[in-house]
Coordinates of C-alpha atoms and ligand atoms in Angstrom, one line a residue:
M1 CA 157.4 -66.1 110.7
K2 CA 154.0 -65.2 112.2
D3 CA 151.3 -63.6 110.1
C4 CA 149.5 -61.2 112.4
R5 CA 148.0 -58.9 109.7
E6 CA 144.4 -59.0 110.8
F7 CA 142.5 -56.7 113.1
Y8 CA 139.8 -57.6 115.5
I9 CA 136.6 -55.7 114.9
D10 CA 133.0 -56.5 116.0
G11 CA 134.0 -60.0 117.3
K12 CA 135.8 -61.1 114.1
W13 CA 139.3 -61.2 112.7
V14 CA 139.3 -59.0 109.6
R15 CA 141.7 -57.9 107.0
P16 CA 142.7 -54.2 106.9
T17 CA 140.9 -51.9 104.5
E18 CA 144.2 -51.4 102.6
P19 CA 147.1 -53.7 103.0
R20 CA 150.1 -52.0 104.7
D21 CA 152.6 -54.6 106.0
F22 CA 154.9 -53.8 108.8
P23 CA 157.7 -56.0 110.1
V24 CA 158.1 -57.1 113.7
V25 CA 161.8 -57.5 114.6
N26 CA 163.3 -59.6 117.5
P27 CA 165.7 -57.1 119.0
A28 CA 168.1 -59.8 120.2
T29 CA 168.6 -61.3 116.8
E30 CA 167.5 -58.4 114.5
A31 CA 165.5 -61.1 112.6
R32 CA 162.0 -60.4 111.3
I33 CA 159.7 -62.6 113.3
A34 CA 156.2 -61.5 112.3
T35 CA 154.3 -59.2 110.0
I36 CA 151.5 -56.9 111.2
S37 CA 149.3 -54.5 109.2
L38 CA 149.3 -50.8 109.8
G39 CA 145.7 -49.7 109.7
S40 CA 144.0 -46.6 108.4
R41 CA 141.4 -44.1 109.4
A42 CA 138.8 -46.4 107.7
D43 CA 139.8 -49.3 109.9
V44 CA 139.4 -47.1 113.0
D45 CA 136.0 -45.9 111.7
K46 CA 134.8 -49.5 111.5
A47 CA 136.1 -50.4 115.0
V48 CA 134.6 -47.3 116.6
A49 CA 131.3 -48.0 114.9
A50 CA 131.3 -51.5 116.3
A51 CA 132.2 -50.2 119.8
K52 CA 129.5 -47.6 119.7
K53 CA 126.9 -50.1 118.7
A54 CA 128.0 -52.6 121.4
F55 CA 127.9 -49.9 124.1
A56 CA 124.1 -49.8 123.9
S57 CA 123.9 -53.2 125.4
Y58 CA 127.3 -53.7 127.2
G59 CA 126.8 -50.5 129.1
E60 CA 123.6 -52.0 130.5
T61 CA 125.1 -55.3 131.7
T62 CA 125.1 -56.1 135.4
V63 CA 128.1 -56.2 137.7
E64 CA 127.6 -60.0 137.9
Q65 CA 127.8 -60.4 134.1
R66 CA 130.9 -58.3 133.9
L67 CA 132.5 -60.1 136.8
A68 CA 131.9 -63.4 135.1
L69 CA 133.5 -62.0 131.9
L70 CA 136.6 -60.9 133.9
Q71 CA 136.8 -64.3 135.4
R72 CA 136.7 -66.0 132.0
I73 CA 139.5 -63.7 130.7
I74 CA 141.6 -64.6 133.8
E75 CA 141.2 -68.3 133.0
V76 CA 142.1 -68.0 129.3
Y77 CA 145.0 -65.7 130.1
Q78 CA 146.3 -68.2 132.7
S79 CA 146.1 -71.0 130.1
K80 CA 148.3 -68.9 127.7
Y81 CA 150.6 -67.5 130.4
E82 CA 153.8 -69.0 129.2
E83 CA 153.1 -68.1 125.6
M84 CA 152.5 -64.5 126.7
A85 CA 155.8 -64.4 128.5
T86 CA 157.7 -65.8 125.5
T87 CA 156.0 -63.5 123.1
I88 CA 156.9 -60.4 125.1
S89 CA 160.5 -61.5 125.3
E90 CA 160.7 -62.1 121.6
E91 CA 159.0 -58.9 120.6
M92 CA 160.8 -56.4 122.9
G93 CA 163.7 -58.3 124.4
A94 CA 162.8 -58.5 128.1
P95 CA 164.6 -61.5 129.7
L96 CA 162.3 -64.5 130.0
W97 CA 162.6 -64.4 133.8
L98 CA 161.3 -60.9 133.8
S99 CA 158.6 -61.6 131.3
R100 CA 157.3 -64.4 133.5
A101 CA 157.8 -62.7 136.9
A102 CA 156.5 -59.3 136.0
Q103 CA 155.7 -58.5 132.3
A104 CA 153.1 -61.2 131.8
A105 CA 152.2 -61.3 135.5
A106 CA 151.3 -57.6 135.6
G107 CA 148.8 -58.1 132.7
L108 CA 147.1 -60.9 134.6
G109 CA 147.3 -58.9 137.9
H110 CA 145.2 -56.1 136.5
F111 CA 142.3 -58.5 135.8
F112 CA 142.6 -60.1 139.3
E113 CA 142.6 -56.6 140.9
M114 CA 139.7 -55.4 138.8
A115 CA 137.6 -58.4 139.6
K116 CA 138.3 -57.8 143.3
L117 CA 137.4 -54.2 143.0
L118 CA 134.3 -54.6 140.9
G119 CA 132.7 -56.9 143.4
S120 CA 132.6 -54.2 146.0
F121 CA 132.6 -51.0 143.9
K122 CA 129.8 -48.5 144.7
F123 CA 128.3 -47.4 141.4
E124 CA 125.6 -45.4 143.2
E125 CA 125.8 -43.5 146.4
L126 CA 123.2 -41.2 148.1
K127 CA 124.8 -38.0 149.4
G128 CA 122.1 -35.9 151.1
S129 CA 119.4 -35.6 148.5
T130 CA 121.7 -36.2 145.6
L131 CA 122.2 -39.6 144.0
M132 CA 125.8 -39.9 142.8
R133 CA 125.8 -42.4 139.9
K134 CA 129.0 -43.6 138.3
E135 CA 128.3 -44.5 134.7
P136 CA 130.5 -46.0 131.9
I137 CA 131.8 -43.2 129.8
G138 CA 131.2 -45.0 126.5
V139 CA 133.7 -45.8 123.8
C140 CA 137.3 -45.7 124.9
G141 CA 140.3 -45.3 122.7
L142 CA 143.3 -47.0 124.2
I143 CA 146.8 -46.3 122.9
T144 CA 149.8 -48.2 124.5
P145 CA 153.6 -48.3 124.4
W146 CA 156.1 -51.1 123.9
N147 CA 158.1 -51.2 127.1
W148 CA 155.7 -53.1 129.4
P149 CA 153.3 -54.0 126.5
V150 CA 150.7 -56.2 128.1
N151 CA 150.8 -54.5 131.4
Q152 CA 149.8 -51.3 129.7
I153 CA 147.1 -52.9 127.7
A154 CA 145.5 -54.7 130.6
C155 CA 145.6 -51.7 132.9
K156 CA 143.4 -50.0 130.4
V157 CA 141.2 -52.8 129.2
A158 CA 140.4 -54.4 132.6
P159 CA 138.9 -51.3 134.2
A160 CA 137.1 -50.3 130.9
L161 CA 135.4 -53.7 130.8
A162 CA 134.6 -53.6 134.5
A163 CA 133.0 -50.2 134.2
G164 CA 130.8 -51.2 131.2
C165 CA 132.7 -49.4 128.5
T166 CA 133.5 -50.6 125.0
M167 CA 136.9 -49.9 123.4
V168 CA 139.3 -49.7 120.5
L169 CA 142.9 -50.7 121.4
K170 CA 145.9 -49.7 119.4
P171 CA 149.0 -51.5 120.7
S172 CA 152.5 -50.3 120.0
E173 CA 153.6 -51.2 116.5
I174 CA 157.1 -51.9 117.9
A175 CA 155.8 -54.7 120.2
P176 CA 152.4 -55.7 118.9
L177 CA 152.5 -59.5 119.3
S178 CA 151.5 -59.6 122.9
G179 CA 148.6 -57.3 122.0
Y180 CA 147.7 -59.8 119.2
L181 CA 147.8 -62.7 121.7
F182 CA 145.8 -60.6 124.2
T183 CA 143.2 -60.1 121.6
Q184 CA 143.0 -63.9 121.0
I185 CA 142.5 -64.2 124.8
M186 CA 139.6 -61.7 124.6
H187 CA 138.0 -63.6 121.7
E188 CA 138.4 -67.0 123.4
A189 CA 137.0 -65.7 126.6
G190 CA 133.8 -64.7 124.8
V191 CA 133.9 -60.9 125.1
P192 CA 130.7 -59.8 123.3
P193 CA 131.2 -58.6 119.7
G194 CA 132.2 -54.9 119.5
V195 CA 133.0 -54.6 123.1
F196 CA 136.8 -55.0 122.5
N197 CA 138.3 -54.1 119.2
M198 CA 141.9 -54.0 118.1
V199 CA 143.5 -52.1 115.2
N200 CA 147.2 -52.1 114.8
G201 CA 148.9 -49.1 113.3
D202 CA 151.3 -46.2 113.7
G203 CA 150.7 -43.1 115.9
P204 CA 150.2 -40.5 113.2
T205 CA 147.6 -42.5 111.4
V206 CA 145.7 -44.9 113.7
G207 CA 146.6 -43.1 116.9
A208 CA 145.6 -39.8 115.5
A209 CA 142.3 -41.2 114.1
I210 CA 141.4 -42.6 117.5
S211 CA 142.3 -39.4 119.3
S212 CA 140.3 -37.2 117.0
H213 CA 137.3 -39.5 116.4
P214 CA 134.0 -37.8 117.3
D215 CA 132.5 -41.1 118.5
V216 CA 135.3 -41.9 120.9
D217 CA 134.3 -40.6 124.3
M218 CA 137.7 -40.9 126.1
V219 CA 141.3 -41.6 125.2
S220 CA 143.6 -43.3 127.6
F221 CA 147.2 -42.9 126.4
T222 CA 150.5 -44.1 127.7
G223 CA 153.7 -43.2 126.0
S224 CA 156.1 -40.4 125.3
T225 CA 155.4 -36.8 126.2
R226 CA 155.7 -35.9 122.6
A227 CA 152.9 -38.2 121.5
G228 CA 150.8 -37.4 124.6
V229 CA 150.7 -33.8 123.6
A230 CA 149.7 -34.8 120.1
V231 CA 146.9 -37.0 121.5
A232 CA 145.6 -34.2 123.7
T233 CA 145.7 -31.7 120.9
A234 CA 143.9 -34.0 118.5
A235 CA 141.3 -34.8 121.1
A236 CA 140.5 -31.2 122.1
P237 CA 138.1 -30.3 119.2
T238 CA 135.7 -33.1 120.1
V239 CA 135.9 -32.4 123.8
K240 CA 136.7 -35.9 124.8
R241 CA 138.4 -36.8 128.1
V242 CA 142.0 -37.7 127.9
T243 CA 144.2 -39.5 130.4
Q244 CA 147.9 -39.5 129.9
E245 CA 150.7 -41.5 131.5
L246 CA 153.9 -40.0 130.1
G247 CA 157.7 -40.1 130.5
G248 CA 159.9 -39.7 133.5
K249 CA 163.3 -38.7 134.7
S250 CA 162.9 -39.7 138.3
A251 CA 165.2 -38.5 141.1
N252 CA 166.4 -41.0 143.6
I253 CA 167.4 -39.0 146.7
I254 CA 169.8 -41.0 148.9
L255 CA 170.0 -39.0 152.2
D256 CA 173.2 -38.8 154.2
D257 CA 171.9 -41.1 157.0
A258 CA 171.1 -43.9 154.6
D259 CA 173.2 -47.1 154.1
V260 CA 174.8 -45.7 150.9
E261 CA 176.2 -48.9 149.6
Q262 CA 172.9 -50.7 149.9
A263 CA 170.8 -47.8 148.5
V264 CA 173.1 -47.2 145.6
M265 CA 173.2 -50.9 144.7
A266 CA 169.4 -51.1 144.8
G267 CA 169.1 -47.8 142.8
V268 CA 171.4 -49.2 140.0
Q269 CA 169.4 -52.4 139.8
S270 CA 166.1 -50.6 139.6
C271 CA 167.5 -48.2 137.0
V272 CA 168.7 -51.0 134.7
L273 CA 165.7 -53.4 135.1
N274 CA 163.9 -54.0 131.8
T275 CA 167.1 -52.6 130.1
G276 CA 166.2 -49.2 131.6
Q277 CA 163.0 -49.0 129.6
S278 CA 160.6 -48.1 132.4
C279 CA 158.9 -44.8 132.7
N280 CA 159.5 -44.6 136.5
A281 CA 163.1 -45.8 136.4
P282 CA 165.2 -43.9 139.0
T283 CA 167.6 -42.5 136.5
R284 CA 168.9 -39.5 138.4
M285 CA 170.6 -40.6 141.6
L286 CA 171.2 -37.8 144.1
I287 CA 174.1 -38.3 146.5
P288 CA 175.5 -36.1 149.2
R289 CA 178.7 -34.6 147.9
S290 CA 180.6 -36.0 150.9
K291 CA 179.5 -39.5 150.0
M292 CA 180.3 -39.3 146.3
A293 CA 183.4 -41.6 146.3
E294 CA 181.5 -44.3 148.2
A295 CA 178.5 -44.1 145.9
I296 CA 180.6 -44.2 142.7
A297 CA 182.4 -47.4 143.9
A298 CA 179.1 -49.1 144.8
A299 CA 177.4 -48.0 141.6
K300 CA 180.3 -49.4 139.5
R301 CA 180.2 -52.7 141.4
A302 CA 176.4 -53.0 140.8
A303 CA 176.6 -52.0 137.1
D304 CA 179.5 -54.3 136.4
A305 CA 177.6 -57.2 138.0
V306 CA 174.7 -56.7 135.4
T307 CA 174.9 -59.5 132.8
V308 CA 173.6 -58.6 129.4
G309 CA 172.6 -61.3 126.9
D310 CA 170.1 -63.4 125.0
P311 CA 166.7 -62.9 126.7
S312 CA 166.0 -66.6 126.7
A313 CA 169.3 -67.5 128.4
D314 CA 169.5 -68.3 132.1
G315 CA 171.3 -66.0 134.4
I316 CA 171.1 -62.8 132.5
T317 CA 170.0 -59.5 134.1
I318 CA 169.0 -57.6 131.0
G319 CA 168.4 -58.2 127.4
P320 CA 168.6 -55.8 124.4
L321 CA 166.8 -52.5 123.9
A322 CA 163.5 -52.9 122.1
S323 CA 164.4 -51.5 118.7
E324 CA 167.1 -50.1 116.5
A325 CA 165.8 -46.6 117.0
Q326 CA 166.0 -47.0 120.8
F327 CA 169.6 -48.4 120.4
E328 CA 170.6 -45.3 118.3
K329 CA 169.0 -42.9 120.8
V330 CA 170.8 -44.5 123.8
Q331 CA 174.1 -44.5 122.0
R332 CA 173.7 -40.8 121.1
L333 CA 172.9 -39.8 124.6
I334 CA 175.8 -41.8 126.1
K335 CA 178.1 -40.0 123.8
K336 CA 176.5 -36.7 124.6
G337 CA 177.1 -37.3 128.4
M338 CA 180.8 -37.8 127.6
E339 CA 181.0 -34.8 125.4
E340 CA 179.3 -32.6 128.0
G341 CA 181.9 -33.6 130.6
A342 CA 180.1 -36.1 132.8
E343 CA 182.5 -38.7 134.5
L344 CA 182.1 -42.1 132.9
V345 CA 182.3 -44.6 135.7
T346 CA 181.5 -47.7 133.7
G347 CA 179.9 -48.7 130.4
G348 CA 180.0 -46.3 127.5
P349 CA 179.0 -46.4 123.9
G350 CA 178.9 -49.6 121.8
R351 CA 177.7 -53.1 122.5
P352 CA 179.0 -55.2 125.5
D353 CA 182.2 -57.2 124.9
G354 CA 181.6 -60.3 122.9
I355 CA 178.2 -59.2 121.4
S356 CA 178.2 -58.1 117.8
K357 CA 174.5 -58.3 116.9
G358 CA 171.2 -57.2 118.4
Y359 CA 170.3 -54.0 120.2
F360 CA 172.4 -54.7 123.3
V361 CA 174.0 -51.8 125.2
R362 CA 176.4 -51.5 128.0
P363 CA 175.0 -50.7 131.5
T364 CA 176.5 -47.2 131.9
V365 CA 177.0 -45.1 135.0
F366 CA 177.9 -41.4 134.9
A367 CA 179.0 -39.5 138.0
N368 CA 179.4 -35.9 138.9
V369 CA 176.6 -35.1 136.5
R370 CA 175.2 -31.6 136.6
N371 CA 171.4 -31.4 136.4
D372 CA 171.6 -29.1 133.4
M373 CA 173.4 -31.7 131.3
T374 CA 171.4 -33.5 128.5
I375 CA 171.7 -36.9 130.3
A376 CA 170.0 -35.4 133.4
R377 CA 167.2 -33.7 131.5
E378 CA 166.2 -36.1 128.7
E379 CA 164.6 -39.5 129.3
I380 CA 167.2 -41.9 127.9
F381 CA 165.2 -45.1 128.2
G382 CA 168.2 -47.3 128.5
P383 CA 170.4 -48.7 131.3
V384 CA 172.1 -45.4 131.9
L385 CA 172.4 -43.8 135.4
S386 CA 173.4 -40.2 136.2
I387 CA 174.8 -39.6 139.7
I388 CA 174.4 -36.0 140.7
P389 CA 176.0 -34.6 143.9
Y390 CA 174.1 -32.3 146.2
Q391 CA 175.0 -30.1 149.2
D392 CA 172.2 -30.5 151.6
E393 CA 168.6 -31.7 151.8
N394 CA 167.2 -28.4 150.3
D395 CA 169.6 -28.7 147.4
A396 CA 168.5 -32.3 146.9
V397 CA 164.8 -31.4 146.7
R398 CA 165.6 -28.5 144.4
I399 CA 167.5 -30.7 142.0
A400 CA 164.8 -33.4 142.2
N401 CA 162.1 -30.9 141.2
D402 CA 164.2 -29.2 138.5
T403 CA 162.9 -31.4 135.7
P404 CA 160.1 -31.1 133.1
Y405 CA 158.8 -34.5 134.2
G406 CA 156.7 -35.4 137.2
L407 CA 156.1 -39.1 137.1
S408 CA 157.9 -40.6 140.1
G409 CA 160.5 -40.1 142.8
Y410 CA 162.5 -42.1 145.3
V411 CA 163.9 -41.3 148.8
T412 CA 166.0 -43.4 151.1
S413 CA 166.9 -42.4 154.6
G414 CA 167.8 -44.2 157.9
N415 CA 164.9 -42.3 159.4
I416 CA 161.5 -43.0 158.0
E417 CA 160.0 -39.7 159.2
R418 CA 162.8 -37.8 157.5
A419 CA 162.3 -39.8 154.3
R420 CA 158.6 -39.0 154.3
R421 CA 159.2 -35.3 155.0
V422 CA 161.5 -35.1 152.0
A423 CA 159.1 -37.2 149.9
R424 CA 156.3 -34.7 150.5
R425 CA 158.5 -32.0 148.9
I426 CA 159.1 -34.0 145.7
R427 CA 156.6 -32.8 143.0
S428 CA 155.9 -36.1 141.3
G429 CA 152.9 -38.4 140.9
N430 CA 154.3 -40.9 143.4
V431 CA 157.4 -41.3 145.6
H432 CA 158.9 -44.6 146.6
V433 CA 160.1 -44.3 150.2
N434 CA 162.9 -46.5 151.5
G435 CA 162.6 -49.0 148.6
A436 CA 158.8 -49.4 148.8
R437 CA 157.0 -50.5 145.7
G438 CA 160.1 -50.0 143.6
L439 CA 160.4 -52.3 140.5
R440 CA 162.8 -54.6 142.4
G441 CA 160.4 -54.5 145.4
A442 CA 157.5 -55.3 143.1
L443 CA 159.3 -58.3 141.7
T444 CA 160.7 -59.8 144.9
R445 CA 158.0 -59.0 147.4
E446 CA 154.8 -59.2 145.4
C447 CA 155.5 -61.8 142.7
G448 CA 157.9 -63.8 144.8
P449 CA 160.0 -66.7 143.6
R450 CA 158.2 -69.4 141.6
E451 CA 158.6 -72.2 139.3
P452 CA 159.3 -71.1 135.7
G453 CA 156.1 -70.9 133.7
S454 CA 153.7 -71.0 136.6
A455 CA 151.2 -68.2 136.6
P456 CA 151.6 -66.0 139.6
R457 CA 148.9 -63.8 141.2
P458 CA 150.7 -60.6 141.6
R459 CA 149.4 -57.1 142.3
P460 CA 149.4 -55.0 139.1
T461 CA 152.5 -53.0 138.3
R462 CA 150.9 -49.6 137.9
A463 CA 153.2 -47.5 135.8
P464 CA 156.5 -48.9 134.8
Ligands
NAD1 P1 155.5 -43.4 121.9 O1 154.9 -42.2 122.5 O2 156.4 -43.3 120.8 O3 154.3 -44.4 121.5 C1 153.3 -44.8 122.4 C2 152.1 -45.1 121.7 O4 151.6 -43.9 121.1 C3 152.3 -46.0 120.5 O5 151.2 -46.9 120.4 C4 152.4 -45.1 119.3 O6 152.1 -45.7 118.1 C5 151.4 -44.0 119.7 N1 151.6 -42.7 119.1 C6 152.8 -42.2 118.6 N2 152.5 -41.0 118.1 C7 151.2 -40.8 118.2 C8 150.4 -39.7 117.8 N3 150.8 -38.6 117.2 N4 149.0 -39.8 118.1 C9 148.5 -40.9 118.7 N5 149.3 -42.0 119.1 C10 150.6 -41.9 118.8 O7 156.2 -44.1 123.2 P2 156.9 -45.5 123.2 O8 158.3 -45.2 122.6 O9 156.1 -46.6 122.7 O10 157.1 -45.8 124.8 C11 158.0 -45.2 125.6 C12 157.5 -44.0 126.3 O11 156.4 -44.3 127.0 C13 158.5 -43.4 127.3 O12 158.5 -42.0 127.2 C14 157.9 -43.9 128.6 O13 158.3 -43.1 129.7 C15 156.5 -43.8 128.4 N6 155.8 -44.7 129.3 C16 155.0 -44.1 130.3 C17 154.4 -44.9 131.2 C18 153.6 -44.3 132.3 O14 152.8 -45.0 132.9 N7 153.8 -43.1 132.6 C19 154.4 -46.3 131.1 C20 155.2 -46.8 130.0 C21 155.8 -46.0 129.1

């Protein structure tokens, strides 16, 4: 069992101020695989003080110095690429193929992308008589979730380093081992003391201490809407900037001129990828009422073809959910869908046949779901698809927008102009048109097939 109880503050591995051990559990086996410490406000104070001190010099570094640092991080990350992929699989259950092709790859991709951007980024620009100067904001508090753990860490750390900021990272306590390894990479790459600090802990203690700290200039948060609201509220009295990437319940509008079979199959595969634990998963599939029977048959075929099993085994599509809490939540919501009268097409409560241990769930499809049912409103964060019928294009747009979320959307049509027209009417941060940049697309087109263990050079996966 790994001992990961130290924090990383001011360039050194340190013990927590007060010991508070916390187990890390492998969701496939339910076995304890490591111990971390949950930190306190005092640990955050030390980390923030180190970051504040380091900002005085790091904030003045040249682009060339920071580019060299990013390059060293890339090299060390590459040397630990396979360890990163295995660690992610063990801590949160992603299949090894996915950890290699996307989870670990996305983390590395952010550093490549940031190095590319930094080389040509205009920090100063003269507009008329005004000099616009982009400056590092200062000390950044970075709070990340467990579902794409290192992707989320790297997509915050890489730009902060590139800009000249210093930082305190709090990885998710559910999947903290990739964050621990990431911190070892930072150390080995020679990130100057105090520039990058890591304190493990829970949200209400360490997360809240970071969000409310007067010497933290900005908080970048990714996670649930519930915690995002708590972070913004805690940050308000010190008037710091807050960026949030929160949950989703994304609509996937399949228009009547699309190849329904193909679009539905692709939609199911995207929905279940990473065991459905992606914020932008297309979990509400909107189908013309006249095509419902065809869509249901295709969705059942696609879901029944999903293989569930040991993340390290060959040939599996999905592993377990990341935690017991997540397992219980998904079970509860599947049962709720049945109680509220949605048509269960395949899957249902319980573990897949032949599996008696681990947080494995059955890929589940509900049809004839109404948009006011709980399974259409709440983010389930499991491999559970709701198929919702619509009358016409206006009805589809209305249903897509009838959600408290606004993260992502999907439109498929036989006519690209029509797809774009509908996409423009969806009120979400981004819309994937005709399969573009979907999770499956990101995997197959951008990471491409490769030898197991080799480090790819993918584009970053922005917000899964
Ligand atoms: P979570 O909100 O429970 O936890 C996320 C992080 O916030 C963790 O590090 C946690 O310890 C911390 N946290 C919890 N309560 C806090 C508080 N009161 N103050 C400060 N920090 C707090 O989310 P999760 O279960 O780890 O991740 C799943 C959620 O994240 C889903 O809702 C998913 O959609 C969302 N997510 C969004 C994106 C995106 O880019 N939009 C990406 C990945 C995940």
